[in-house]
C-alpha cells in the first residue's frame, strides 16, 4: 500500500508540531510528550525472545507502551516511536489491546484471547501511519546541527530543489 498524499501531510503536520530534543533520547522525548499531553505514559519492557514488537494500551489513567527488550537499541527505539506514532495519530480505541495476546499470553491461542476480549487489529493504514510518524521522528532526531556542513550555495540549493521536485507529493 503506497502512502497517499493526505496521510503524508497529516503525519508531517503531526511531527512538525513536536519538539525533538537534541541529543535525542527516546525515554526523555516520551516523558516530555506525556507532560505536554497532560497524560501519563508508562514504558513497559517485555523481556524474552518470543516477540520483537510493541503495543499501545490506553486506559483511563495512562497510556502504556509495551516494547521488546531482546533486540537492538535502535530497534527498541523504533518500536517505541512506532507506538508513539499510534498515540499521536489517535489510534487509541478498543483495538489497542489487539497485540497483547501474543505479547503477554504466549501460551494461549491468540484467536481464543481475541474472541474473549472482542478485539481486532489496527488497520493496515493505521500501521502505515504510525510507521511513517516513527520514521519522521527518527529522521528529525538524527539531524544534528553540530554536524551541519554550513551554508548551502545557490547552485546546490537549485539542484536540491530540482531533485526534490521529482519526489514532490503535491
C-alpha atoms as an extended CHARMM CRD file, in Angstrom:
* protein
*
       170  EXT
         1         1  UNK       CA              0.0000000000        0.0000000000        0.0000000000  PROA      1               0.0000000000
         2         2  UNK       CA              1.5210000000        3.2880000000       -1.0690000000  PROA      2               0.0000000000
         3         3  UNK       CA              1.4460000000        6.2720000000        1.2500000000  PROA      3               0.0000000000
         4         4  UNK       CA             -1.1430000000        8.7060000000       -0.0240000000  PROA      4               0.0000000000
         5         5  UNK       CA             -0.5810000000       12.4470000000       -0.0080000000  PROA      5               0.0000000000
         6         6  UNK       CA             -3.1490000000       13.1570000000        2.6910000000  PROA      6               0.0000000000
         7         7  UNK       CA             -1.5340000000       10.6580000000        5.0410000000  PROA      7               0.0000000000
         8         8  UNK       CA              1.9120000000       12.0660000000        4.3220000000  PROA      8               0.0000000000
         9         9  UNK       CA              0.7440000000       15.6390000000        5.0010000000  PROA      9               0.0000000000
        10        10  UNK       CA             -1.0950000000       14.5970000000        8.1710000000  PROA      10              0.0000000000
        11        11  UNK       CA              1.9770000000       12.7800000000        9.5060000000  PROA      11              0.0000000000
        12        12  UNK       CA              4.2720000000       15.6670000000        8.5640000000  PROA      12              0.0000000000
        13        13  UNK       CA              1.9510000000       18.0950000000       10.3680000000  PROA      13              0.0000000000
        14        14  UNK       CA              1.9380000000       15.9090000000       13.4960000000  PROA      14              0.0000000000
        15        15  UNK       CA              5.7260000000       15.5870000000       13.5570000000  PROA      15              0.0000000000
        16        16  UNK       CA              6.2970000000       19.2640000000       12.7290000000  PROA      16              0.0000000000
        17        17  UNK       CA              4.2990000000       20.1180000000       15.8640000000  PROA      17              0.0000000000
        18        18  UNK       CA              6.6900000000       18.1580000000       18.0830000000  PROA      18              0.0000000000
        19        19  UNK       CA              9.7390000000       19.3670000000       19.9240000000  PROA      19              0.0000000000
        20        20  UNK       CA             12.5120000000       16.8980000000       19.1670000000  PROA      20              0.0000000000
        21        21  UNK       CA             15.3520000000       17.2520000000       21.6890000000  PROA      21              0.0000000000
        22        22  UNK       CA             18.9840000000       17.1690000000       20.6360000000  PROA      22              0.0000000000
        23        23  UNK       CA             20.6300000000       14.9650000000       21.5260000000  PROA      23              0.0000000000
        24        24  UNK       CA             17.6890000000       12.6250000000       21.1040000000  PROA      24              0.0000000000
        25        25  UNK       CA             16.8690000000       10.2460000000       23.9370000000  PROA      25              0.0000000000
        26        26  UNK       CA             13.6030000000        8.2950000000       23.4340000000  PROA      26              0.0000000000
        27        27  UNK       CA             12.6610000000        7.9760000000       27.1140000000  PROA      27              0.0000000000
        28        28  UNK       CA             13.1270000000       11.7080000000       27.7260000000  PROA      28              0.0000000000
        29        29  UNK       CA             11.2450000000       12.5070000000       24.4980000000  PROA      29              0.0000000000
        30        30  UNK       CA              8.3110000000       10.3220000000       25.5700000000  PROA      30              0.0000000000
        31        31  UNK       CA              8.3570000000       11.8680000000       29.0560000000  PROA      31              0.0000000000
        32        32  UNK       CA              8.1860000000       15.3710000000       27.5700000000  PROA      32              0.0000000000
        33        33  UNK       CA              5.3960000000       14.2480000000       25.2480000000  PROA      33              0.0000000000
        34        34  UNK       CA              3.4400000000       12.8670000000       28.2060000000  PROA      34              0.0000000000
        35        35  UNK       CA              3.9170000000       16.1420000000       30.0740000000  PROA      35              0.0000000000
        36        36  UNK       CA              2.7580000000       18.1510000000       27.0380000000  PROA      36              0.0000000000
        37        37  UNK       CA             -0.3200000000       15.9340000000       26.6460000000  PROA      37              0.0000000000
        38        38  UNK       CA             -1.0700000000       16.0780000000       30.3760000000  PROA      38              0.0000000000
        39        39  UNK       CA             -1.3710000000       12.3020000000       30.4310000000  PROA      39              0.0000000000
        40        40  UNK       CA              0.9430000000        9.7140000000       31.9470000000  PROA      40              0.0000000000
        41        41  UNK       CA              2.8100000000        7.3920000000       29.5670000000  PROA      41              0.0000000000
        42        42  UNK       CA              4.3370000000        4.2840000000       31.0890000000  PROA      42              0.0000000000
        43        43  UNK       CA              7.0300000000        2.2870000000       29.3100000000  PROA      43              0.0000000000
        44        44  UNK       CA              6.6550000000       -1.4580000000       29.8230000000  PROA      44              0.0000000000
        45        45  UNK       CA              9.6490000000       -3.5970000000       28.8200000000  PROA      45              0.0000000000
        46        46  UNK       CA              8.8820000000       -7.1150000000       27.5870000000  PROA      46              0.0000000000
        47        47  UNK       CA             11.8600000000       -9.4130000000       28.0650000000  PROA      47              0.0000000000
        48        48  UNK       CA             12.2410000000      -12.6660000000       26.1800000000  PROA      48              0.0000000000
        49        49  UNK       CA             12.9130000000      -13.5930000000       22.6140000000  PROA      49              0.0000000000
        50        50  UNK       CA              9.3980000000      -14.5550000000       21.5290000000  PROA      50              0.0000000000
        51        51  UNK       CA              8.4540000000      -11.1460000000       20.1960000000  PROA      51              0.0000000000
        52        52  UNK       CA             10.2740000000       -8.2710000000       18.5720000000  PROA      52              0.0000000000
        53        53  UNK       CA              7.4350000000       -5.7590000000       18.5550000000  PROA      53              0.0000000000
        54        54  UNK       CA              5.4330000000       -3.4690000000       20.7980000000  PROA      54              0.0000000000
        55        55  UNK       CA              1.9160000000       -2.4620000000       21.7130000000  PROA      55              0.0000000000
        56        56  UNK       CA              0.0000000000        0.5620000000       22.8880000000  PROA      56              0.0000000000
        57        57  UNK       CA             -2.6250000000        0.1420000000       25.5930000000  PROA      57              0.0000000000
        58        58  UNK       CA             -4.6730000000        3.1440000000       26.6360000000  PROA      58              0.0000000000
        59        59  UNK       CA             -6.5040000000        3.0680000000       29.9580000000  PROA      59              0.0000000000
        60        60  UNK       CA             -8.4660000000        5.6950000000       31.8340000000  PROA      60              0.0000000000
        61        61  UNK       CA             -5.3680000000        6.5590000000       33.8600000000  PROA      61              0.0000000000
        62        62  UNK       CA             -2.4350000000        6.2770000000       31.4610000000  PROA      62              0.0000000000
        63        63  UNK       CA             -1.0810000000        5.0930000000       28.1400000000  PROA      63              0.0000000000
        64        64  UNK       CA              1.2040000000        2.0580000000       28.2580000000  PROA      64              0.0000000000
        65        65  UNK       CA              3.8680000000        1.4780000000       25.6280000000  PROA      65              0.0000000000
        66        66  UNK       CA              4.9890000000       -2.1530000000       25.6070000000  PROA      66              0.0000000000
        67        67  UNK       CA              8.2850000000       -2.8120000000       23.8510000000  PROA      67              0.0000000000
        68        68  UNK       CA             10.6120000000       -5.7400000000       23.2510000000  PROA      68              0.0000000000
        69        69  UNK       CA             13.8890000000       -5.6530000000       25.1390000000  PROA      69              0.0000000000
        70        70  UNK       CA             15.5110000000       -8.6220000000       23.4140000000  PROA      70              0.0000000000
        71        71  UNK       CA             16.5250000000       -6.6340000000       20.3680000000  PROA      71              0.0000000000
        72        72  UNK       CA             18.9950000000       -3.9120000000       19.4530000000  PROA      72              0.0000000000
        73        73  UNK       CA             18.9040000000       -0.4330000000       20.9560000000  PROA      73              0.0000000000
        74        74  UNK       CA             17.9980000000        1.0500000000       17.5660000000  PROA      74              0.0000000000
        75        75  UNK       CA             15.1530000000       -1.4290000000       17.0770000000  PROA      75              0.0000000000
        76        76  UNK       CA             13.8180000000       -0.7750000000       20.6220000000  PROA      76              0.0000000000
        77        77  UNK       CA             13.8640000000        2.9450000000       19.8510000000  PROA      77              0.0000000000
        78        78  UNK       CA             11.9340000000        2.4010000000       16.6270000000  PROA      78              0.0000000000
        79        79  UNK       CA              9.3880000000        0.1810000000       18.3870000000  PROA      79              0.0000000000
        80        80  UNK       CA              8.7950000000        2.9410000000       20.9400000000  PROA      80              0.0000000000
        81        81  UNK       CA              8.4940000000        5.5960000000       18.2250000000  PROA      81              0.0000000000
        82        82  UNK       CA              6.0540000000        3.4070000000       16.2890000000  PROA      82              0.0000000000
        83        83  UNK       CA              3.8370000000        3.1080000000       19.3710000000  PROA      83              0.0000000000
        84        84  UNK       CA              4.1820000000        6.8720000000       19.9130000000  PROA      84              0.0000000000
        85        85  UNK       CA              3.0190000000        7.1990000000       16.3000000000  PROA      85              0.0000000000
        86        86  UNK       CA             -0.1850000000        5.3320000000       17.1730000000  PROA      86              0.0000000000
        87        87  UNK       CA             -0.5990000000        7.5830000000       20.1870000000  PROA      87              0.0000000000
        88        88  UNK       CA             -0.0810000000       10.8210000000       18.2350000000  PROA      88              0.0000000000
        89        89  UNK       CA             -2.3360000000        9.7020000000       15.3880000000  PROA      89              0.0000000000
        90        90  UNK       CA             -5.1870000000        8.9520000000       17.7840000000  PROA      90              0.0000000000
        91        91  UNK       CA             -5.2340000000        5.1990000000       17.1460000000  PROA      91              0.0000000000
        92        92  UNK       CA             -6.4350000000        4.6710000000       20.6890000000  PROA      92              0.0000000000
        93        93  UNK       CA             -9.5610000000        2.6060000000       20.9080000000  PROA      93              0.0000000000
        94        94  UNK       CA            -10.5480000000       -0.9380000000       21.7190000000  PROA      94              0.0000000000
        95        95  UNK       CA             -8.1230000000       -2.1810000000       19.0780000000  PROA      95              0.0000000000
        96        96  UNK       CA             -5.1410000000       -1.0530000000       21.1380000000  PROA      96              0.0000000000
        97        97  UNK       CA             -5.2290000000       -4.3570000000       23.0170000000  PROA      97              0.0000000000
        98        98  UNK       CA             -5.0690000000       -6.4960000000       19.8770000000  PROA      98              0.0000000000
        99        99  UNK       CA             -1.3660000000       -7.3190000000       20.0810000000  PROA      99              0.0000000000
       100       100  UNK       CA             -1.3650000000       -8.2380000000       23.7430000000  PROA      100             0.0000000000
       101       101  UNK       CA             -2.4110000000      -11.9060000000       23.4260000000  PROA      101             0.0000000000
       102       102  UNK       CA              0.8210000000      -12.7490000000       21.6150000000  PROA      102             0.0000000000
       103       103  UNK       CA              2.9030000000      -10.4950000000       23.8460000000  PROA      103             0.0000000000
       104       104  UNK       CA              1.6180000000      -11.3030000000       27.2990000000  PROA      104             0.0000000000
       105       105  UNK       CA             -0.1260000000      -14.6630000000       26.9150000000  PROA      105             0.0000000000
       106       106  UNK       CA              2.0890000000      -16.5980000000       24.5010000000  PROA      106             0.0000000000
       107       107  UNK       CA              0.8750000000      -19.9790000000       25.7800000000  PROA      107             0.0000000000
       108       108  UNK       CA             -2.7500000000      -19.2910000000       24.8580000000  PROA      108             0.0000000000
       109       109  UNK       CA             -4.1920000000      -19.2520000000       21.3850000000  PROA      109             0.0000000000
       110       110  UNK       CA             -4.2560000000      -15.6660000000       20.1030000000  PROA      110             0.0000000000
       111       111  UNK       CA             -7.5920000000      -16.4360000000       18.4080000000  PROA      111             0.0000000000
       112       112  UNK       CA             -9.0930000000      -17.5640000000       21.7120000000  PROA      112             0.0000000000
       113       113  UNK       CA             -7.8640000000      -14.4920000000       23.5780000000  PROA      113             0.0000000000
       114       114  UNK       CA             -9.0910000000      -12.1570000000       20.8190000000  PROA      114             0.0000000000
       115       115  UNK       CA            -12.5200000000      -13.8020000000       20.8460000000  PROA      115             0.0000000000
       116       116  UNK       CA            -12.7410000000      -13.4280000000       24.6200000000  PROA      116             0.0000000000
       117       117  UNK       CA            -11.5580000000       -9.8270000000       24.5390000000  PROA      117             0.0000000000
       118       118  UNK       CA            -13.5410000000       -8.9960000000       21.3880000000  PROA      118             0.0000000000
       119       119  UNK       CA            -10.6060000000       -7.0890000000       19.8990000000  PROA      119             0.0000000000
       120       120  UNK       CA             -9.3480000000       -6.6590000000       16.3620000000  PROA      120             0.0000000000
       121       121  UNK       CA             -6.0770000000       -5.4260000000       14.8720000000  PROA      121             0.0000000000
       122       122  UNK       CA             -5.1360000000       -1.9660000000       13.7000000000  PROA      122             0.0000000000
       123       123  UNK       CA             -5.8680000000       -1.4420000000       10.0460000000  PROA      123             0.0000000000
       124       124  UNK       CA             -3.0500000000       -1.5170000000        7.5210000000  PROA      124             0.0000000000
       125       125  UNK       CA             -3.4930000000        2.2460000000        7.0410000000  PROA      125             0.0000000000
       126       126  UNK       CA             -3.1210000000        2.8760000000       10.7810000000  PROA      126             0.0000000000
       127       127  UNK       CA              0.0160000000        0.7430000000       10.8970000000  PROA      127             0.0000000000
       128       128  UNK       CA              1.3990000000        2.6180000000        7.9000000000  PROA      128             0.0000000000
       129       129  UNK       CA              0.5810000000        5.9630000000        9.5030000000  PROA      129             0.0000000000
       130       130  UNK       CA              2.2530000000        5.0010000000       12.8080000000  PROA      130             0.0000000000
       131       131  UNK       CA              5.2990000000        3.7280000000       10.9250000000  PROA      131             0.0000000000
       132       132  UNK       CA              5.5310000000        6.9490000000        8.9120000000  PROA      132             0.0000000000
       133       133  UNK       CA              5.3240000000        9.1020000000       12.0550000000  PROA      133             0.0000000000
       134       134  UNK       CA              8.0010000000        6.9430000000       13.7290000000  PROA      134             0.0000000000
       135       135  UNK       CA             10.2870000000        7.2920000000       10.7130000000  PROA      135             0.0000000000
       136       136  UNK       CA              9.7530000000       11.0580000000       10.5080000000  PROA      136             0.0000000000
       137       137  UNK       CA             10.5260000000       11.4900000000       14.2140000000  PROA      137             0.0000000000
       138       138  UNK       CA             13.6540000000        9.3590000000       13.8710000000  PROA      138             0.0000000000
       139       139  UNK       CA             14.7470000000       11.3310000000       10.8140000000  PROA      139             0.0000000000
       140       140  UNK       CA             14.3440000000       14.6460000000       12.6350000000  PROA      140             0.0000000000
       141       141  UNK       CA             16.0800000000       13.2450000000       15.7250000000  PROA      141             0.0000000000
       142       142  UNK       CA             19.0910000000       12.2350000000       13.6650000000  PROA      142             0.0000000000
       143       143  UNK       CA             19.6220000000       15.7180000000       12.2530000000  PROA      143             0.0000000000
       144       144  UNK       CA             22.4610000000       17.1070000000       14.2870000000  PROA      144             0.0000000000
       145       145  UNK       CA             23.0070000000       20.8500000000       13.7600000000  PROA      145             0.0000000000
       146       146  UNK       CA             26.5750000000       20.4510000000       15.0390000000  PROA      146             0.0000000000
       147       147  UNK       CA             27.3690000000       18.2310000000       12.0450000000  PROA      147             0.0000000000
       148       148  UNK       CA             25.8240000000       20.6620000000        9.5700000000  PROA      148             0.0000000000
       149       149  UNK       CA             28.2210000000       21.3390000000        6.6910000000  PROA      149             0.0000000000
       150       150  UNK       CA             27.4780000000       25.0510000000        6.7120000000  PROA      150             0.0000000000
       151       151  UNK       CA             25.5930000000       27.2850000000        4.2850000000  PROA      151             0.0000000000
       152       152  UNK       CA             24.3480000000       25.8100000000        1.0310000000  PROA      152             0.0000000000
       153       153  UNK       CA             25.4500000000       27.5730000000       -2.1480000000  PROA      153             0.0000000000
       154       154  UNK       CA             22.7600000000       28.8040000000       -4.5720000000  PROA      154             0.0000000000
       155       155  UNK       CA             23.8590000000       26.1880000000       -7.1090000000  PROA      155             0.0000000000
       156       156  UNK       CA             23.4550000000       23.3440000000       -4.6130000000  PROA      156             0.0000000000
       157       157  UNK       CA             20.1130000000       24.7660000000       -3.4100000000  PROA      157             0.0000000000
       158       158  UNK       CA             18.8690000000       24.8920000000       -7.0180000000  PROA      158             0.0000000000
       159       159  UNK       CA             19.9870000000       21.3060000000       -7.6170000000  PROA      159             0.0000000000
       160       160  UNK       CA             18.3070000000       20.1470000000       -4.4120000000  PROA      160             0.0000000000
       161       161  UNK       CA             15.0970000000       21.9460000000       -5.3800000000  PROA      161             0.0000000000
       162       162  UNK       CA             15.0850000000       20.2270000000       -8.7940000000  PROA      162             0.0000000000
       163       163  UNK       CA             15.7970000000       16.8740000000       -7.1710000000  PROA      163             0.0000000000
       164       164  UNK       CA             13.0670000000       17.4710000000       -4.5970000000  PROA      164             0.0000000000
       165       165  UNK       CA             10.5480000000       18.2260000000       -7.3250000000  PROA      165             0.0000000000
       166       166  UNK       CA             10.9520000000       14.6640000000       -8.5630000000  PROA      166             0.0000000000
       167       167  UNK       CA              9.6430000000       13.3960000000       -5.2240000000  PROA      167             0.0000000000
       168       168  UNK       CA              7.0680000000       16.1350000000       -4.5630000000  PROA      168             0.0000000000
       169       169  UNK       CA              3.7310000000       14.8350000000       -3.3030000000  PROA      169             0.0000000000
       170       170  UNK       CA              1.6470000000       17.9100000000       -4.1070000000  PROA      170             0.0000000000
